[in-house]
Coordinates of C-alpha atoms in Angstrom, one line a residue:
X1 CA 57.9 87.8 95.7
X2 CA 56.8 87.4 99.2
X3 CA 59.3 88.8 101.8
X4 CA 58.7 87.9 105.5
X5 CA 60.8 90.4 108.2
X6 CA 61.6 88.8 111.2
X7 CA 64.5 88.2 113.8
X8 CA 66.2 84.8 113.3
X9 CA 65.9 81.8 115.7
X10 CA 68.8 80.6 117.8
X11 CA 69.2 77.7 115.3
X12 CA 68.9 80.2 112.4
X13 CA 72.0 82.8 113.4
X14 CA 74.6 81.0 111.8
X15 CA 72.7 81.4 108.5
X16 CA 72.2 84.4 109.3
X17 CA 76.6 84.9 109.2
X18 CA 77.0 82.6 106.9
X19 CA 74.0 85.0 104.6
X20 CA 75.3 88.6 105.9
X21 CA 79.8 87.4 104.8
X22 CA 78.1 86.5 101.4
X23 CA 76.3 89.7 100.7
X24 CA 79.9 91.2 101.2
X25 CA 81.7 88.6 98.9
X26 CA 83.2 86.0 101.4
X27 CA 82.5 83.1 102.5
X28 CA 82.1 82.5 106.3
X29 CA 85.2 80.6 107.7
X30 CA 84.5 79.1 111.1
X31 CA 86.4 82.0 112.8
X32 CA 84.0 84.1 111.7
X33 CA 80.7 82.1 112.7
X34 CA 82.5 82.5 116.0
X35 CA 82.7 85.7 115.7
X36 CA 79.3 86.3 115.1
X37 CA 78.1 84.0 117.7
X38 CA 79.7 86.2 120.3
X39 CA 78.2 89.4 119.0
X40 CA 74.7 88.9 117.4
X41 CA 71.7 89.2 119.8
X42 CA 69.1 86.8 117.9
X43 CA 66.2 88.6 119.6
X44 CA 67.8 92.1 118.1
X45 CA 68.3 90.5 114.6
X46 CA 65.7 91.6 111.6
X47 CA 66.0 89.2 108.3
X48 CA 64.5 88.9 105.5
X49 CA 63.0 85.4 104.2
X50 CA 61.7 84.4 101.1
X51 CA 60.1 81.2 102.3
X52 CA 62.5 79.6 104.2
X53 CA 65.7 81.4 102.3
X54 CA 67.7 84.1 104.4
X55 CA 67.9 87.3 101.1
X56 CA 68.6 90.1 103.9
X57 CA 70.1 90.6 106.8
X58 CA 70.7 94.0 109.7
X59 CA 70.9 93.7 113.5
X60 CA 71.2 96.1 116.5
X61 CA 73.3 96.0 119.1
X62 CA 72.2 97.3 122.7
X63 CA 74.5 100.0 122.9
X64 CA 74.9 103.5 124.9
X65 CA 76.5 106.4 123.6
X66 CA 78.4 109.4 124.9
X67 CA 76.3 113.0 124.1
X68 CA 78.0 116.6 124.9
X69 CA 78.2 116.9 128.6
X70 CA 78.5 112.9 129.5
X71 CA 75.2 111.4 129.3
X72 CA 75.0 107.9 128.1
X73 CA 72.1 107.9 126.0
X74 CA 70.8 104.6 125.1
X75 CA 71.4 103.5 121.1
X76 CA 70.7 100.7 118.8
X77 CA 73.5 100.2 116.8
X78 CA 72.9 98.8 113.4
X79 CA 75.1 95.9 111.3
X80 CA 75.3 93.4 109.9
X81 CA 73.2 94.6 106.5
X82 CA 73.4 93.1 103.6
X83 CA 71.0 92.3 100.9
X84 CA 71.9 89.1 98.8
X85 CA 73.3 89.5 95.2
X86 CA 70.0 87.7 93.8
X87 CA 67.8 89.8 95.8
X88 CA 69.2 93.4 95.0
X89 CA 66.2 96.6 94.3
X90 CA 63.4 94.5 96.1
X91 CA 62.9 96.9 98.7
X92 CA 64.5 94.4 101.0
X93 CA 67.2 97.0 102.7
X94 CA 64.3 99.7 102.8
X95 CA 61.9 97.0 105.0
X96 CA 64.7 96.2 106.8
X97 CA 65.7 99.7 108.1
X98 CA 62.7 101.2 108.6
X99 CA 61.0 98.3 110.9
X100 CA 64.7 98.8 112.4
X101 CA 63.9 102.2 113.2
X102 CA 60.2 101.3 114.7
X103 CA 61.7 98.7 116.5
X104 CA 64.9 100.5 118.0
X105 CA 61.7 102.8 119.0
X106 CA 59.8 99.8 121.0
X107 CA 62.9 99.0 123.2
X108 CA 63.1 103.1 124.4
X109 CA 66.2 103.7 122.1
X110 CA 66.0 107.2 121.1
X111 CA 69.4 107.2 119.3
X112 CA 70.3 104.8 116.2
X113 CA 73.9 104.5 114.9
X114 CA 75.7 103.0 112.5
X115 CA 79.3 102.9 110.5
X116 CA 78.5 102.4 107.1
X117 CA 80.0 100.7 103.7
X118 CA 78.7 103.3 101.4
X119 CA 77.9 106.6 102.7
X120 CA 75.1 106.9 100.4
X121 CA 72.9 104.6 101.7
X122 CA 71.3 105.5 104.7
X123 CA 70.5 109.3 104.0
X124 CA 67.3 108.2 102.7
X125 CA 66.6 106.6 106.2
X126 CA 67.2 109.9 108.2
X127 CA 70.7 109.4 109.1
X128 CA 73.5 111.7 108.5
X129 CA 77.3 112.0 109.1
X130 CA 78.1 112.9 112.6
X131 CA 82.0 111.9 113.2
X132 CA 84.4 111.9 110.8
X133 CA 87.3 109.7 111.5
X134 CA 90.8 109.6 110.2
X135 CA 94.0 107.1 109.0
X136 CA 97.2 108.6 109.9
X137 CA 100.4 107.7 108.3
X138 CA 103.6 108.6 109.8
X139 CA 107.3 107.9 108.0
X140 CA 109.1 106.6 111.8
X141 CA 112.2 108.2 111.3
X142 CA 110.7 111.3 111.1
X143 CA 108.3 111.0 113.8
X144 CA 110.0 112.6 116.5
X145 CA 108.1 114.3 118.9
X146 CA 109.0 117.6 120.4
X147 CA 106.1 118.8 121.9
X148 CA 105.0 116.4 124.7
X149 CA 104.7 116.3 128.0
X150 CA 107.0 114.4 130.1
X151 CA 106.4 110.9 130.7
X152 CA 106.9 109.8 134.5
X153 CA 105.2 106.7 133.8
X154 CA 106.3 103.2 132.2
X155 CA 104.9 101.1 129.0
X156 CA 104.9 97.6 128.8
X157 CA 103.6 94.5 127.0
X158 CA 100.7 92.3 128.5
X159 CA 98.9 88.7 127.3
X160 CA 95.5 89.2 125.8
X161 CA 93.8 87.8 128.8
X162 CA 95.7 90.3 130.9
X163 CA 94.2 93.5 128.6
X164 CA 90.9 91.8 129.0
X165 CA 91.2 92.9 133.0
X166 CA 92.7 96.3 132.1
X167 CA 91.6 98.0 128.6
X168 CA 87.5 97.8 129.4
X169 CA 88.3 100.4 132.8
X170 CA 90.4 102.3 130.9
X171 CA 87.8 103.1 127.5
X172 CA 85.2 103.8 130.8
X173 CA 87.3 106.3 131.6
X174 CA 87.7 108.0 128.3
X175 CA 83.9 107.1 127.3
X176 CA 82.6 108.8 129.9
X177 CA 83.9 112.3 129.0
X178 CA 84.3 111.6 125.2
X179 CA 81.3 112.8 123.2
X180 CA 80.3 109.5 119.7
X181 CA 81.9 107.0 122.2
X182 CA 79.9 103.7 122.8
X183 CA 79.6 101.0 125.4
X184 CA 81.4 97.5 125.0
X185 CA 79.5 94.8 126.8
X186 CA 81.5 91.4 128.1
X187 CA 80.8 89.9 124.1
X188 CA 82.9 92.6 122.6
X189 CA 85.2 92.9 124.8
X190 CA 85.5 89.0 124.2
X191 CA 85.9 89.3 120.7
X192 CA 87.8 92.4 120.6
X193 CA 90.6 90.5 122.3
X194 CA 90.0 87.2 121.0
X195 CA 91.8 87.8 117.2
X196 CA 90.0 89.0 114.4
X197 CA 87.0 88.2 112.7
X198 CA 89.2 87.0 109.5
X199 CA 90.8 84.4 112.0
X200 CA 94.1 86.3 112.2
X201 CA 96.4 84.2 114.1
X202 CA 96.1 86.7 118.3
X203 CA 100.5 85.9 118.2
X204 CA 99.8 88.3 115.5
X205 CA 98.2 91.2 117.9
X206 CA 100.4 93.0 120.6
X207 CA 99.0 94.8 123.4
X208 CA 101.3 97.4 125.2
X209 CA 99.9 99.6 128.4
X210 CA 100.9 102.9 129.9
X211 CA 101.4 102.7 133.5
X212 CA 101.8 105.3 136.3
X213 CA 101.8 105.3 139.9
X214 CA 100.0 102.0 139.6
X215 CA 96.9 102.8 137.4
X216 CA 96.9 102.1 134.0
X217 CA 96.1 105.4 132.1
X218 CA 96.1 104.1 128.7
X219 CA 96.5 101.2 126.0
X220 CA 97.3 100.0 122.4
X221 CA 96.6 97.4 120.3
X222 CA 98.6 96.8 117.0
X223 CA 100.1 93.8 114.8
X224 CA 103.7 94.1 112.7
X225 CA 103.4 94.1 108.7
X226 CA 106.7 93.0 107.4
X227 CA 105.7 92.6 104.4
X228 CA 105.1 96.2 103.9
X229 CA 107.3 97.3 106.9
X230 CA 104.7 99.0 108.7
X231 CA 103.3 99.1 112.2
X232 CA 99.0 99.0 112.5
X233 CA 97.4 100.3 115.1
X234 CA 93.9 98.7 115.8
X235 CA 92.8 101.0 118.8
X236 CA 95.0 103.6 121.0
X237 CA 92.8 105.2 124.1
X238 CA 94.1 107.2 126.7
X239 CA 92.9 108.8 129.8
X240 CA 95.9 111.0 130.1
X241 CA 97.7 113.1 127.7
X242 CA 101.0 111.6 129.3
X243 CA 99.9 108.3 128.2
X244 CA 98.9 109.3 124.9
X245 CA 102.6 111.0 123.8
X246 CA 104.0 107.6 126.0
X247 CA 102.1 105.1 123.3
X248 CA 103.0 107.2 120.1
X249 CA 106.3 107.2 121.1
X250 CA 106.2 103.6 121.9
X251 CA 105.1 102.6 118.2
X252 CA 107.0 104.8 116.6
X253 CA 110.2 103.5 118.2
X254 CA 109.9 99.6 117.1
X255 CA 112.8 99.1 115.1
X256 CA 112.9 97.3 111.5
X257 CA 109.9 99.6 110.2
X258 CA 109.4 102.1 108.0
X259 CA 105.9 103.6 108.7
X260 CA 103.2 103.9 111.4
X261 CA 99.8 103.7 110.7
X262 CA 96.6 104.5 112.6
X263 CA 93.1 103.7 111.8
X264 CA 90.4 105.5 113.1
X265 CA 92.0 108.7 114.6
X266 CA 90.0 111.8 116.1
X267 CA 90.6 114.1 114.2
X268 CA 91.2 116.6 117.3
X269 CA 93.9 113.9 118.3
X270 CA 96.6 116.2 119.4
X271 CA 99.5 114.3 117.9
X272 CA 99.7 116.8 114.8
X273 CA 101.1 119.3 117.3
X274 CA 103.4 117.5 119.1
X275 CA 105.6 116.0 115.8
X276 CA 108.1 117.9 115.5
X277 CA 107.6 117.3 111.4
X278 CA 104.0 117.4 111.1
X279 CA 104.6 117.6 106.9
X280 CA 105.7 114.1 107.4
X281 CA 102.0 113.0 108.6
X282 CA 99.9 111.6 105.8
X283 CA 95.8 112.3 107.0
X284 CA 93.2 110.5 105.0
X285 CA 89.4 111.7 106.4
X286 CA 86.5 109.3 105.9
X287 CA 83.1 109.4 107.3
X288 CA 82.9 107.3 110.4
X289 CA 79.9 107.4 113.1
X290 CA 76.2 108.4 111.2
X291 CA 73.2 109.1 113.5
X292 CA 69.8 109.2 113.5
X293 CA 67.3 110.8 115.8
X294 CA 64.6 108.0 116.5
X295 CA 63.1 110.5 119.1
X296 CA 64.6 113.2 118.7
X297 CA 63.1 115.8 121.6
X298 CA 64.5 113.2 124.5
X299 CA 67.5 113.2 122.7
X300 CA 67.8 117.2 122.1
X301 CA 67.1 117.2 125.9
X302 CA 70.1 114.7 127.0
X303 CA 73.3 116.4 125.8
X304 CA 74.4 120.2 127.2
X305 CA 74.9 122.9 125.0
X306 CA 77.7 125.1 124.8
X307 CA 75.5 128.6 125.7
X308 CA 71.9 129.1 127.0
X309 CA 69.5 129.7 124.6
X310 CA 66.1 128.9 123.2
X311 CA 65.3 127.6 119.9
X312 CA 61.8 126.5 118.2
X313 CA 62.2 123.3 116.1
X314 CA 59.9 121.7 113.5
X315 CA 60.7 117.8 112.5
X316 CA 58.8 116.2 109.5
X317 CA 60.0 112.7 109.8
X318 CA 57.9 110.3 107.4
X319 CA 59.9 107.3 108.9
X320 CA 59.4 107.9 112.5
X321 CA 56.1 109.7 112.8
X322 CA 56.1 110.2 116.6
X323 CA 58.8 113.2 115.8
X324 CA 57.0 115.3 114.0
X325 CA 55.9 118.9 115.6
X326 CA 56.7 121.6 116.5
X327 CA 59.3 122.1 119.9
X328 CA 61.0 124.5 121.6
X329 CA 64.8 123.3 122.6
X330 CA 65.7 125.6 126.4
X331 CA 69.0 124.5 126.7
X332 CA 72.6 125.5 127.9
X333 CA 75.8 123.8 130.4
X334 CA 73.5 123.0 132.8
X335 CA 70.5 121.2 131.1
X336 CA 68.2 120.9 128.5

């Protein structure tokens, strides 16, 4: 077997979808070639050919992320990997992620991320679990909330190509002061609003905003399931604690429902504390954002750290070679 790695062509990235929904058991529907049109950099793909078949697929996306104390560091984030069924224990994901790795290297990316399937693929790669993310479940009639601050502001309903004007200043906001946070460029943003991959009718998404003296302070997006008379929220971002008690209380007043649910919750969020019956809050944890250190001294040196101090270091990194030796990390509110 002769495997060739390479980024697709412009002509190619549709095989490259249609190749990437198979290796995770669906077939593409034309929503979802859409979708992937409107993400995928070609130039930032890496696939895996034998001969002119598409067995393996993994991008990067040209992202920045948020370190402790507000740098934006600049990050590939990896997706779209899959291996196909007929091609598993080749090797295929390991060529893949390590030219990945040398690549994300090449552009000046010293951070990669990625949110995985299975956690236990990508230790092997030098990545490990840095956020953990939760799904909250909360019975609405006993989701009162007593501890709160008082809302002077107002929540209503906008279009999707009204949030397309207002959500990306608002996650700016709250990205630059909140640490695992990454960029959205114009593509996702015109995705994020545009449905969902699976082709979900957008009458099916609601947005509602929190306003106040004017400036939007925060936002939710959510869709109604009656058949399991429940309320899902997609995304809730806030710049404002006022606004984040405002939209909980929002979705936890539609009538008609039994339960609010919401996906990917920090688990600092504060909203434990303000129920006023926090037993009634179901939290499941799951391992969200992983990391990995493709140069790992310029990223030591971008976040703050909580005290000054100095600390001697010794990386042996057989994936990214240009890591290993021996440093000493000066570092504390002010610098690094």
């Amino acid at each position: 077997m002769n495997i060739e790695f390479r980024p697709v062509r412009e002509e190619e990235v549709d095989d490259f979808i249609r190749a990437e929904s198979r290796g995770f058991g669906r077939n593409a529907t034309d929503a979802y070639l859409a979708h992937g049109n409107r993400l995928i950099e070609a130039d930032r793909t890496l696939a895996a050919f034998e001969g002119k078949r598409l067995v393996g697929t993994s991008t990067s996306h040209t992202l920045k992320m948020t370190v402790p104390g507000g740098a934006a560091v600049p990050t590939g984030g990896i997706a779209w990997v899959t291996v196909q069924p007929t091609h598993r224990r080749r090797g295929i994901n390991t060529g893949m992620m390590v030219q990945q790795l040398h690549r994300i290297h090449e552009r000046g990316e010293p951070l990669a991320a990625l949110w995985p399937s299975e956690s236990a693929i990508y230790g092997r790669f030098g990545y490990e679990m840095a956020v953990f993310g939760e799904r909250w479940t909360v019975e609405r009639q006993r989701s009162a909330l007593t501890h709160s601050p008082e809302e002077q502001g107002q929540t209503f309903f906008v279009d999707s190509w009204e949030a397309r004007g207002i959500f990306p200043d608002v996650y700016q906001r709250v990205f630059s002061v909140r640490s695992g946070m990454v960029t959205r460029n114009d593509a996702a943003w015109d995705d994020e609003l545009s449905g969902t991959p699976q082709g979900r009718s957008v009458a099916e998404i609601f947005y509602v905003v929190y306003e106040l003296d004017g400036r939007i302070d925060g936002y939710v997006k959510y869709r109604i399931d009656r058949s399991q008379s429940r309320l899902i929220i997609f995304e809730l971002v806030t710049a404002t604690d006022e606004a984040h008690a405002a939209l909980w209380k929002f979705c936890m007043g539609v009538d008609l429902l039994d339960t609010v649910e919401g996906n990917n919750r920090p688990v600092d969020d504060p909203l434990l504390w303000m129920l006023a019956d926090p037993q009634r809050l179901r939290r499941e944890s799951q391992d969200a954002l992983w990391l990995r250190l493709v140069d790992a001294p310029v990223v030591l040196a971008q976040r703050r750290y909580a005290k000054e101090g100095k600390l001697v270091i010794e990386i042996q990194d057989t994936i990214c070679p240009w890591n290993n030796g021996r440093f000493q990390l000066d570092g504390g509110p002010d610098g690094a």
